[in-house]
Each structure stands twice: as structure tokens, then as C-alpha cells.
PDB file of C-alpha atoms in Angstrom:
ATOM      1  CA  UNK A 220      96.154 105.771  57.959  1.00 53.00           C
ATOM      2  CA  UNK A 221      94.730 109.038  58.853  1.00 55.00           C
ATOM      3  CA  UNK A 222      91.442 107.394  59.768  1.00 50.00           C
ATOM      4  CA  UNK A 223      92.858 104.633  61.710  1.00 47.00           C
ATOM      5  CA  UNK A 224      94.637 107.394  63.549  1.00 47.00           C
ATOM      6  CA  UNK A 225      91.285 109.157  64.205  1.00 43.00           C
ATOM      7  CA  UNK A 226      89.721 106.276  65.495  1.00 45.00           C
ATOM      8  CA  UNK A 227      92.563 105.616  67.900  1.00 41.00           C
ATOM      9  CA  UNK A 228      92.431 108.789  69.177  1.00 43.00           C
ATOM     10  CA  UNK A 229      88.570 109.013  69.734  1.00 38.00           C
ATOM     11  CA  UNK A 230      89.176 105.511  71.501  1.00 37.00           C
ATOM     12  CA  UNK A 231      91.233 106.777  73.808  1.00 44.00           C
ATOM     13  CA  UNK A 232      89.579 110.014  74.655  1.00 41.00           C
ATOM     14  CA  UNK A 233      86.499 107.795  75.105  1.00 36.00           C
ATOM     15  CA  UNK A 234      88.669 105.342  77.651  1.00 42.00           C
ATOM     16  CA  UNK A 235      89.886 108.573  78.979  1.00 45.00           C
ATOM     17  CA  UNK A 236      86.621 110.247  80.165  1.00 44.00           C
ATOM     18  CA  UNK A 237      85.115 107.040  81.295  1.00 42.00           C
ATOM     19  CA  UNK A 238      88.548 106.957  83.257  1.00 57.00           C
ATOM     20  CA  UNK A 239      87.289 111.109  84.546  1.00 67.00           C
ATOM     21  CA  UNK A 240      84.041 109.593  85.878  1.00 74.00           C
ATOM     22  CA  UNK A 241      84.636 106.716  87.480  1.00 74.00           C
ATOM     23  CA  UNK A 242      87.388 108.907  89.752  1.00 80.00           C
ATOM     24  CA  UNK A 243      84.845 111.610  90.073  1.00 87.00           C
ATOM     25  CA  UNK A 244      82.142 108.926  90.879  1.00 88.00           C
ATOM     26  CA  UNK A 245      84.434 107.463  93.518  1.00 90.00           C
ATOM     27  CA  UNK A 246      86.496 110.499  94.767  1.00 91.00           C
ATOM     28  CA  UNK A 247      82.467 111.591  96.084  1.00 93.00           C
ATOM     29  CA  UNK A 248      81.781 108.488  98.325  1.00 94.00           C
ATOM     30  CA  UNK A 249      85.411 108.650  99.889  1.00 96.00           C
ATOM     31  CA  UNK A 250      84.582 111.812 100.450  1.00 96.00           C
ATOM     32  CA  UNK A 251      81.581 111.124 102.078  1.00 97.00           C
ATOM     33  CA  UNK A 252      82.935 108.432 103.768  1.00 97.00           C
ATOM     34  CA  UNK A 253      85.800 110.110 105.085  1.00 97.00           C
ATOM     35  CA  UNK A 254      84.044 113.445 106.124  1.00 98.00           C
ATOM     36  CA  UNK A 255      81.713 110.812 108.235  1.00 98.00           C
ATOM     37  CA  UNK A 256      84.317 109.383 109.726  1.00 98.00           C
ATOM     38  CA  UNK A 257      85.746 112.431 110.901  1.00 98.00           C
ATOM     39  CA  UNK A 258      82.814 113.726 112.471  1.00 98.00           C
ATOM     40  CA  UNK A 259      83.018 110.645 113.933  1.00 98.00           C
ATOM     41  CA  UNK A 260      86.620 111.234 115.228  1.00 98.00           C
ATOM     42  CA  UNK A 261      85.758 114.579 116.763  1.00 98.00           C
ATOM     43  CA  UNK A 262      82.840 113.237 118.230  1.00 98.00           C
ATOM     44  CA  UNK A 263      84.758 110.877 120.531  1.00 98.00           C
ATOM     45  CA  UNK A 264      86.751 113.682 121.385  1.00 97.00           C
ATOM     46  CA  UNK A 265      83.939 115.708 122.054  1.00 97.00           C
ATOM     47  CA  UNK A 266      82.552 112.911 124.454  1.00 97.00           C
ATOM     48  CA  UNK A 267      85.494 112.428 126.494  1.00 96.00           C
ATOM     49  CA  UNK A 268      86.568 115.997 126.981  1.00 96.00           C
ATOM     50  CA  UNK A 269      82.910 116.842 128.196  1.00 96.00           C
ATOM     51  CA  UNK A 270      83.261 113.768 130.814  1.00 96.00           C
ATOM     52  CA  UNK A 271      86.652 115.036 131.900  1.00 95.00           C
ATOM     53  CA  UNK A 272      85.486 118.494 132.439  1.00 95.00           C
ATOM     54  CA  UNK A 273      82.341 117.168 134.431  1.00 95.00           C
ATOM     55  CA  UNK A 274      84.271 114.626 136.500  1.00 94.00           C
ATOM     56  CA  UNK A 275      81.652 112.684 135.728  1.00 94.00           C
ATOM     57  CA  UNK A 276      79.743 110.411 133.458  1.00 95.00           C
ATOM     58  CA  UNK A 277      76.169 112.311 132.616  1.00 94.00           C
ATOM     59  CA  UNK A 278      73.585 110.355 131.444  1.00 95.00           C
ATOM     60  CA  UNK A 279      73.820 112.625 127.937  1.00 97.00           C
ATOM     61  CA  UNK A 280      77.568 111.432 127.586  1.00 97.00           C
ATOM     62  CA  UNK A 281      76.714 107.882 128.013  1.00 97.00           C
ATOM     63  CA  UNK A 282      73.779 108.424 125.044  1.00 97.00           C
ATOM     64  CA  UNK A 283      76.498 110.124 122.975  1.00 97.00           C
ATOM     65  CA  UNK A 284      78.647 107.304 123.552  1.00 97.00           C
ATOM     66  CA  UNK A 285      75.532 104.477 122.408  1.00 97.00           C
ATOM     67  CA  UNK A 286      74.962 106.613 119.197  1.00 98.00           C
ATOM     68  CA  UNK A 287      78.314 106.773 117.903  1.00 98.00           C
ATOM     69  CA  UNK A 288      79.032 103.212 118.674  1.00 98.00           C
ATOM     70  CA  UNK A 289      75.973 102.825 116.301  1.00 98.00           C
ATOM     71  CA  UNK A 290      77.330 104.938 113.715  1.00 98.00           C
ATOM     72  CA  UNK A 291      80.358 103.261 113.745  1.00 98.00           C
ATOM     73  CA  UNK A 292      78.518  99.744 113.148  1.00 98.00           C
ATOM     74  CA  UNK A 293      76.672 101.375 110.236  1.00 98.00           C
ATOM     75  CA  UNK A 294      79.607 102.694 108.728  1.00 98.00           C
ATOM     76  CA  UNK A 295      81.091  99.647 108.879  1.00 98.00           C
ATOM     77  CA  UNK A 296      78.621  97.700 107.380  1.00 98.00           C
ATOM     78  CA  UNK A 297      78.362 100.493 104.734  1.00 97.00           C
ATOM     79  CA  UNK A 298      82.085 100.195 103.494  1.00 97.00           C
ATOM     80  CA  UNK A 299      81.767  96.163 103.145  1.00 97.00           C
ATOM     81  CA  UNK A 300      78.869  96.619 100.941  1.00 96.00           C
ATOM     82  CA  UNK A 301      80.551  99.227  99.141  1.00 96.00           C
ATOM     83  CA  UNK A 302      83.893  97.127  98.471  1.00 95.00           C
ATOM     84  CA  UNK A 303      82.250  94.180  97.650  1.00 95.00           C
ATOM     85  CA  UNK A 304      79.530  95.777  95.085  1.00 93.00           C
ATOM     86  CA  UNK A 305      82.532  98.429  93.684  1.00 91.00           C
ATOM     87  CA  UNK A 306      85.829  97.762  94.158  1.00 92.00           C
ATOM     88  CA  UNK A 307      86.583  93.389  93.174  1.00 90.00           C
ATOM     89  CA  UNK A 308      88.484  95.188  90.081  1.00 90.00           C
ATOM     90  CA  UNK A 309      90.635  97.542  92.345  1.00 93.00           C
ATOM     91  CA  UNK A 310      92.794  95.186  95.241  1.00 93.00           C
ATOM     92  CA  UNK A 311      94.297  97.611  96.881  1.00 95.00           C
ATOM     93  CA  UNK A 312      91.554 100.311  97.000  1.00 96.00           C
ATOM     94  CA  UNK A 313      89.140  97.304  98.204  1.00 95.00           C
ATOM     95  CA  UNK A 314      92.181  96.314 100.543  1.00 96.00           C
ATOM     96  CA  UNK A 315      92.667  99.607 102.278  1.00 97.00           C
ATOM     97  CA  UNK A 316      88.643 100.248 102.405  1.00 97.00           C
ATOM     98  CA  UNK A 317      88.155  96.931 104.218  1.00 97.00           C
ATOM     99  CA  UNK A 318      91.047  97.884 106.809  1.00 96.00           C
ATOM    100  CA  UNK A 319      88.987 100.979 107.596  1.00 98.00           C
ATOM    101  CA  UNK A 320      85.579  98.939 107.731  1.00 98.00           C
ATOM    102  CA  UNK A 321      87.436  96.896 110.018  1.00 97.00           C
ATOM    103  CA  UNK A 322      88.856  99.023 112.500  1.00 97.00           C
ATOM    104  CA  UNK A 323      85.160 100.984 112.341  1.00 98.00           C
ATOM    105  CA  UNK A 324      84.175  97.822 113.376  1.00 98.00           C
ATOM    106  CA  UNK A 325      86.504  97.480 116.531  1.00 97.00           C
ATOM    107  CA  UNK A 326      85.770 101.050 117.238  1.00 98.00           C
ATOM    108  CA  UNK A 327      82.275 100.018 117.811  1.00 98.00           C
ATOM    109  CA  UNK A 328      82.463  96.888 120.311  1.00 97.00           C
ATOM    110  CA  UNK A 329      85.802  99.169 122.294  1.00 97.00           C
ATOM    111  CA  UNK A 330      83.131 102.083 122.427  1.00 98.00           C
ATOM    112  CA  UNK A 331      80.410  98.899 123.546  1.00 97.00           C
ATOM    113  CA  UNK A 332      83.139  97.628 126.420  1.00 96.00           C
ATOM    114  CA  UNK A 333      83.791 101.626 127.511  1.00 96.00           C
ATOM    115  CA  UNK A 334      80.074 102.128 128.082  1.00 96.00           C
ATOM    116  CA  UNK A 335      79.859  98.722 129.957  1.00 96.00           C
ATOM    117  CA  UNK A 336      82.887  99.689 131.825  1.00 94.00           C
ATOM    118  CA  UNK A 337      81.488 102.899 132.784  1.00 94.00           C
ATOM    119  CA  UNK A 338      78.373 101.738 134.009  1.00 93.00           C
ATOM    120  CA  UNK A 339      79.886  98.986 136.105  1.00 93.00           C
ATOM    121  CA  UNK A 340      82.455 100.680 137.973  1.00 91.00           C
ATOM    122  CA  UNK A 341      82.041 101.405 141.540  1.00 90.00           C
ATOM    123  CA  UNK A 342      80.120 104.565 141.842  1.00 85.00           C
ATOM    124  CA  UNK A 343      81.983 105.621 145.395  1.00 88.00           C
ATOM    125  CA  UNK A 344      85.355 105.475 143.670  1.00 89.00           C
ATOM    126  CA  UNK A 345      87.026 108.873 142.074  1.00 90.00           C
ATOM    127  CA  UNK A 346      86.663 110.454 138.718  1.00 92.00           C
ATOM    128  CA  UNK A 347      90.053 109.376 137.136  1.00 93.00           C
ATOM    129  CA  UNK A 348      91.000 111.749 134.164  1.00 92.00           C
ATOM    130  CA  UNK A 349      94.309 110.050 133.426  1.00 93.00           C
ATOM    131  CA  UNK A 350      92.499 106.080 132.857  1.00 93.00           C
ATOM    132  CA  UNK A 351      89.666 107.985 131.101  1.00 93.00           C
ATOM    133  CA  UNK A 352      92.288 109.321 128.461  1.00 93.00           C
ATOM    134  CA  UNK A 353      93.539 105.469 128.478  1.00 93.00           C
ATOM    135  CA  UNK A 354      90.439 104.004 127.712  1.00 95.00           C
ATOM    136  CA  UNK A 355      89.819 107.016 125.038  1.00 96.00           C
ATOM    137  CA  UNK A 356      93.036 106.347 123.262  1.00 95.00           C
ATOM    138  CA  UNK A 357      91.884 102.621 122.970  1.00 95.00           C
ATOM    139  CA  UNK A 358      88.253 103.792 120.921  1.00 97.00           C
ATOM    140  CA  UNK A 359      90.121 106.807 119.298  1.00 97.00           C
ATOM    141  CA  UNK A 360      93.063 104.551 117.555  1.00 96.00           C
ATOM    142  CA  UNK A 361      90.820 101.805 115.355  1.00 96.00           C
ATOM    143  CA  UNK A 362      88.818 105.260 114.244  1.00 98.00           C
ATOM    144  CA  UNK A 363      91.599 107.567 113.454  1.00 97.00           C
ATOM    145  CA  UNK A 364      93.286 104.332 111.368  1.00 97.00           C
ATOM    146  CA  UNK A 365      90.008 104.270 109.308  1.00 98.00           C
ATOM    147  CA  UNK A 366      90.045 107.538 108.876  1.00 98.00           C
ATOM    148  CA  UNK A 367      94.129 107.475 107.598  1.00 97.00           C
ATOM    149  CA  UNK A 368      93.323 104.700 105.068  1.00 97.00           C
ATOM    150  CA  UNK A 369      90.104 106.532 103.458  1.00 97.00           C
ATOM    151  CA  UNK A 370      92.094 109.586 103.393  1.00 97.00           C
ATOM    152  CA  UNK A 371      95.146 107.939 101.273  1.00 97.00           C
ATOM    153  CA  UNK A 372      92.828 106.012  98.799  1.00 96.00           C
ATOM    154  CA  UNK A 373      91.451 109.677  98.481  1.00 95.00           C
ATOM    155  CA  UNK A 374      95.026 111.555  97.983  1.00 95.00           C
ATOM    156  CA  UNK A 375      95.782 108.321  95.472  1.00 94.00           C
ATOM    157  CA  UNK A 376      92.333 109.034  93.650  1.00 90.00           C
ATOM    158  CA  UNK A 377      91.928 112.691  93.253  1.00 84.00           C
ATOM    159  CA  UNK A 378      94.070 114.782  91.280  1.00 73.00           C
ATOM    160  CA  UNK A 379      97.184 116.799  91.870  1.00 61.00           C
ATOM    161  CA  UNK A 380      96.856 120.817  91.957  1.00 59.00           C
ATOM    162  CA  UNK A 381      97.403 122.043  88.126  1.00 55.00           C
ATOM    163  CA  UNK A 382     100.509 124.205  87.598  1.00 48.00           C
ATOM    164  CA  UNK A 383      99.873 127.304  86.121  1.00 50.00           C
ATOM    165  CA  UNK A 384     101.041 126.671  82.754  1.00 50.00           C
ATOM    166  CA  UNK A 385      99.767 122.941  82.983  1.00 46.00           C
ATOM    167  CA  UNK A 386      97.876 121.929  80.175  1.00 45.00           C
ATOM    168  CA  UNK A 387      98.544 124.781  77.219  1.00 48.00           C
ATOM    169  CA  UNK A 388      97.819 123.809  74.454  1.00 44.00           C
ATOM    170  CA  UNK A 389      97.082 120.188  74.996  1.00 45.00           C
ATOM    171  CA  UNK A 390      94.155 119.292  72.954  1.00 42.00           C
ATOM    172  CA  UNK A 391      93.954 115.858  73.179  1.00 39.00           C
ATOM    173  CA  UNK A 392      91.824 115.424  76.348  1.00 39.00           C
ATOM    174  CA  UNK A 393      94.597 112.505  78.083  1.00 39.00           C
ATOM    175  CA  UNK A 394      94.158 114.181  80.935  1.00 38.00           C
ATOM    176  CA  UNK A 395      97.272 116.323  81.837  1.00 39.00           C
ATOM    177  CA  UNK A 396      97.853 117.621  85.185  1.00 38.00           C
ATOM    178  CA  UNK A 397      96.553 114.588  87.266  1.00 40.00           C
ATOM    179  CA  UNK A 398      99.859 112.441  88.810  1.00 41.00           C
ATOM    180  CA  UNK A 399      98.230 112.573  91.874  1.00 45.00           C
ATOM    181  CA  UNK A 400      96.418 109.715  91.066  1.00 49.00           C
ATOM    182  CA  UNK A 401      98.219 108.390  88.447  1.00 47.00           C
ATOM    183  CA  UNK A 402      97.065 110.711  85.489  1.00 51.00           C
ATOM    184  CA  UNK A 403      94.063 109.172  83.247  1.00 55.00           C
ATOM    185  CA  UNK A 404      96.603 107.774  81.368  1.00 55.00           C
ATOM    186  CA  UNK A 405      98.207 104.119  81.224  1.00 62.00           C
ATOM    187  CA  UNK A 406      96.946 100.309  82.371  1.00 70.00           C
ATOM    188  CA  UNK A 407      93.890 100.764  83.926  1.00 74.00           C
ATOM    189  CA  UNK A 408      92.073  98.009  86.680  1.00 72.00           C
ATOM    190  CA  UNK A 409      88.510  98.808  87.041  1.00 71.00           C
ATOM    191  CA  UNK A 410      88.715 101.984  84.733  1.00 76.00           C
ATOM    192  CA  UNK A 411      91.382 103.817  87.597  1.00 86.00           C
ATOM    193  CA  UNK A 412      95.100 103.918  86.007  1.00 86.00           C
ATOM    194  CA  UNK A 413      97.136 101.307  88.108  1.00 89.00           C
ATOM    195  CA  UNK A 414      99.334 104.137  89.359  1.00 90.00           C
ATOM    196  CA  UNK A 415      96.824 105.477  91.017  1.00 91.00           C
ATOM    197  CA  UNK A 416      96.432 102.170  92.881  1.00 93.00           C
ATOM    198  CA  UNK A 417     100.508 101.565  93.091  1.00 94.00           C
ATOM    199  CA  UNK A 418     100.354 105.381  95.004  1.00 94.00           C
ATOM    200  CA  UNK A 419      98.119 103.869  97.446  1.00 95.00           C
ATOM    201  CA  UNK A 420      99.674 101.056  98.463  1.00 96.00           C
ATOM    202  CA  UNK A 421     103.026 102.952  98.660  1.00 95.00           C
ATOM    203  CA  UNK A 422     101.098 105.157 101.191  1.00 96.00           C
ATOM    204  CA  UNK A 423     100.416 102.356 103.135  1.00 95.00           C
ATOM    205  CA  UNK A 424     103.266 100.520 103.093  1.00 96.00           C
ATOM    206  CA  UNK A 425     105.126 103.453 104.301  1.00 96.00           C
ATOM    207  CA  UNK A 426     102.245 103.925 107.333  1.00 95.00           C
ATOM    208  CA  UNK A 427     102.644 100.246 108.033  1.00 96.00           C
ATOM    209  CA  UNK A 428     106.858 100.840 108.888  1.00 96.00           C
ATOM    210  CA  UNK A 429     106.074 103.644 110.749  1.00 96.00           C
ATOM    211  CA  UNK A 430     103.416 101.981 113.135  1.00 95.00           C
ATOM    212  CA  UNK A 431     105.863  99.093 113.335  1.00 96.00           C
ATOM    213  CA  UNK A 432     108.465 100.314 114.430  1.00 96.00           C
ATOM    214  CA  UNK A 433     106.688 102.698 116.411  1.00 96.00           C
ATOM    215  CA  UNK A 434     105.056  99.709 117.871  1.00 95.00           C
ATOM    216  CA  UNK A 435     108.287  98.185 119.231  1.00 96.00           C
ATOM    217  CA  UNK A 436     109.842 101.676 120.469  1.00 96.00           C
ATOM    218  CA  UNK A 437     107.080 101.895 122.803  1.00 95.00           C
ATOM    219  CA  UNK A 438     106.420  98.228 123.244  1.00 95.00           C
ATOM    220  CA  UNK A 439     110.194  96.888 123.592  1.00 95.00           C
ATOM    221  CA  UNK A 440     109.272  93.696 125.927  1.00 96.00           C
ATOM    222  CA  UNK A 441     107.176  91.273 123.862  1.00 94.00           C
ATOM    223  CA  UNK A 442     106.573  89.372 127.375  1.00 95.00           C
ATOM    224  CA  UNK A 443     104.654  92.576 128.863  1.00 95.00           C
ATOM    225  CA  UNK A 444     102.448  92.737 125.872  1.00 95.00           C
ATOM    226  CA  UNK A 445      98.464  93.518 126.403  1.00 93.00           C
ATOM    227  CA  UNK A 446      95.976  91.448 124.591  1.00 92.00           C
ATOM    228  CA  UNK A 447      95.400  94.577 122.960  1.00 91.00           C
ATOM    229  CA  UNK A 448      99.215  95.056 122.090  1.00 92.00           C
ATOM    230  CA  UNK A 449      99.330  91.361 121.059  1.00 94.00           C
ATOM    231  CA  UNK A 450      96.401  91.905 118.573  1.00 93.00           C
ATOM    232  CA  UNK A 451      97.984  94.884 116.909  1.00 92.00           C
ATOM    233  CA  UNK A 452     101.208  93.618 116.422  1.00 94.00           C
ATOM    234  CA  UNK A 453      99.282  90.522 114.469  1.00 95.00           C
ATOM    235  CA  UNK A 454      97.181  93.410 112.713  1.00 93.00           C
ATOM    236  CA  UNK A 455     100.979  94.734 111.578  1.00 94.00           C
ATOM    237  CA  UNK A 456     102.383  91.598 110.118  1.00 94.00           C
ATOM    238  CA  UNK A 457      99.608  90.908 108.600  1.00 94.00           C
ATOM    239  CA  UNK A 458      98.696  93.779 106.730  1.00 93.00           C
ATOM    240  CA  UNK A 459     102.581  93.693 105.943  1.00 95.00           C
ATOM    241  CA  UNK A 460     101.992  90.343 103.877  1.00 95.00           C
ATOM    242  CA  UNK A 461      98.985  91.947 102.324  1.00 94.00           C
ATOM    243  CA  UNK A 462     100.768  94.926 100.946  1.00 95.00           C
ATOM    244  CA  UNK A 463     103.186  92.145  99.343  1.00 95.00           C
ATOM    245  CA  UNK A 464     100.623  90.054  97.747  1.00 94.00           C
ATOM    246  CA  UNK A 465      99.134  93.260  96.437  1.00 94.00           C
ATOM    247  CA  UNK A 466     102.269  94.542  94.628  1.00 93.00           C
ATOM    248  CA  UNK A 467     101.939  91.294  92.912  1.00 93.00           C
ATOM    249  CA  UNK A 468      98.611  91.514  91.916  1.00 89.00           C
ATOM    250  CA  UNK A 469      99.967  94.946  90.369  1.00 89.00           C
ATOM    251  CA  UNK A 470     103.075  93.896  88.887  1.00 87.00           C
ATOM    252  CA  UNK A 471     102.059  92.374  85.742  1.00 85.00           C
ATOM    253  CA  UNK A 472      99.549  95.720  84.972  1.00 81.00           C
ATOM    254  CA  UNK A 473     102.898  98.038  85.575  1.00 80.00           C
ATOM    255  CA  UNK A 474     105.521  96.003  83.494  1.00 74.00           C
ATOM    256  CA  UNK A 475     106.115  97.892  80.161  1.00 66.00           C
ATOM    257  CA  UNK A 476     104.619  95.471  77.375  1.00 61.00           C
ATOM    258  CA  UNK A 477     107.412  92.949  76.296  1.00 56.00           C
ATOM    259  CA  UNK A 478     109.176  92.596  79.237  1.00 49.00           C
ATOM    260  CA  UNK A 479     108.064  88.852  79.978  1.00 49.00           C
ATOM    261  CA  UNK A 480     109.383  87.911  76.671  1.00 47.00           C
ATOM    262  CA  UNK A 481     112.689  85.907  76.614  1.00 45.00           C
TER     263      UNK A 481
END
């Protein structure tokens, strides 16, 4: 019995630390992801604020502009190979990445129309701050929204802060001290405990009523709708059914063992 017991444990603290690693291994690309992306952010910032302080469009700006649509395309095309070569075993962190690939990816062909825009306009007619903070707002949202969903598969991922007394005495390696992401304990998909997942897609559920009902505060007449408006509310309802489907795919990991049985 005693060796049985042994083994058990050893098997666990083996399923455990592979558990450690594969959180470490993917808490450093989000990071590096995210801290990307939000150089990217504050770039576009950067960009418009020198253009508004200039009055004018300097051939520099319009540069900055062509290299961070660029970055954004690579980024892009960075997180769909990284989802697709990592993350089939984990929906909803391969959900939420591909949301943020996605809206990279719009960032990039707004940033293209804003440059085309730019150079196009009539050259006689007047620096206009307030349709320059318009047309920023529509590059800025698709990159801020990648940057919210790589920060909450990070915050689901990483660990919580210790207490102080956390841990005493615990010998046993399981991991204490980590509900952030769902401790290193319980059913695992893709070696990452399933709460850890469940956290994340409670995160963005709860984004996903906010922006909706945001959505219609500002946006009360459907009939007035932009193309733009149009397309986001579909972005909404969709990734509404997706968060759904994916507490179904999560379900049968999180139901205590026994509970199907008659």
C-alpha cells in the first residue's frame, strides 16, 4: 500500500511540474506577444498625436504609419501560427488568441485605408484634429481588443500573488498558491488545469456584455448603423455563441467524476 501510495504521489508531482512548465513556457510568449502589442498601441498614439500637433501629415508620420501597419500583419500572422502549432488542446486559449490575431489583422488594412485616405485628400483643405481622432479611434479599437484578450489569457495563465503564510509546510509540490490560473491542480487540457481555461472565458464573457451593451447605449438606432457599426455588432453575437460552445467543450472536463451516472 505504502508503495502504491509512493508511486501515486511521484505521478502526480511529475504531472504537476510538467503542468509548471508548460504555464511558464506559455506565460513567456503571451508575454511577448502582449508587450508587442502594446508598443504597438502606443505607437499609434504616438503617430496621431505628432500629426495633430503638426497640423499636418509629415512624410515621417506617414512612414510610421506603413511600418506599424506591417507589424501588425506580422503579428498577426505570428499568433495563427502560434494557435494552430500550440494551442488545438486548449479552445478557449486558441479562441481568445485568434480574436486578437484577428483584430491585428483589421488593425492593419484600417491603418492601410488611413494612409490611403491621407494621401488622397485634397491638399488645399484644413488640418481637421477632431476627424483625425475619428479615424484614430477606428485603427486604435481592433488593436487595443487584441491587446485585452492576450492580456486575460495572461491573468488566466500566470499565477496569483502568494500570501504570506501561503505554502508552510506543504511538501508535496501540488502547487499551492496559484488560483489565478487555476492552481496546477485538477483536469488538465493540454497540460493547463481547465480552470485556468474556465477563468478565461469568464473574462471574456464578461468583456463581451460590457461591449454589448455598450454598443447599443451609444448605437441606439440600428437604422443609422455604419458598415463599421454593422460589422461589430456581428463580431458581438458571434463571439457570444463562441463563448457558449466553449463552455461546452469545458463542461465535461469540470463535472466532478460520477456525475453523468444515472
Amino acid at each position: 500500500k505504502d508503495a502504491k501510495k509512493d508511486n501515486e504521489l511521484d505521478k502526480k508531482n511529475d504531472e504537476d511540474k510538467l503542468t509548471r512548465e508548460t504555464k511558464e513556457e506559455l506565460l513567456e510568449r503571451y508575454k511577448g506577444y502582449r508587450d508587442r502589442q502594446a508598443a504597438a498601441v502606443a505607437e499609434a498614439e504616438r503617430i496621431t498625436a505628432a500629426a495633430v500637433a503638426a497640423k499636418r501629415w509629415e512624410r515621417p508620420l506617414l512612414a510610421s504609419l506603413t511600418d506599424l501597419e506591417e507589424s501588425q500583419k506580422q503579428l498577426s500572422l505570428e499568433l495563427a501560427g502560434f494557435v494552430e502549432k500550440n494551442l488545438t488542446d486548449l479552445p478557449v486559449f486558441g479562441r481568445m488568441t485568434t480574436q486578437a490575431a484577428d483584430a491585428m489583422g483589421k488593425a492593419a488594412t484600417r491603418l492601410a485605408d488611413r494612409k490611403d485616405d491621407i494621401l488622397t485628400a485634397d491638399a488645399a483643405a484644413a488640418f481637421d484634429p477632431e476627424a483625425e481622432k475619428v479615424a484614430h479611434g477606428r485603427v486604435a479599437r481592433p488593436m487595443t481588443l487584441a491587446l485585452k484578450r492576450l492580456d486575460q489569457v495572461l491573468d488566466a495563465i500566470k499565477p496569483d500573488e502568494k500570501k504570506p503564510d501561503a505554502g508552510k509546510g506543504d511538501k508535496s509540490g501540488g502547487g499551492g498558491g496559484e488560483a489565478g490560473g487555476g492552481g496546477d491542480s485538477g483536469p488538465k487540457q493540454g497540460g493547463i488545469p481547465a480552470l485556468a481555461q474556465l477563468k478565461a472565458l469568464r473574462s471574456l464573457q464578461a468583456d463581451l456584455m460590457q461591449r454589448t451593451a455598450a454598443f447599443h447605449k451609444e448605437n441606439p438606432d440600428p437604422d443609422k448603423y455604419t458598415d463599421d457599426q454593422t460589422d461589430e455588432l456581428k463580431d458581438l453575437e458571434q463571439g457570444q455563441r463562441e463563448v457558449a460552445e466553449l463552455f461546452e467543450k469545458l463542461l465535461p472536463l469540470l463535472q466532478p467524476k460520477g456525475d453523468d451516472n444515472p
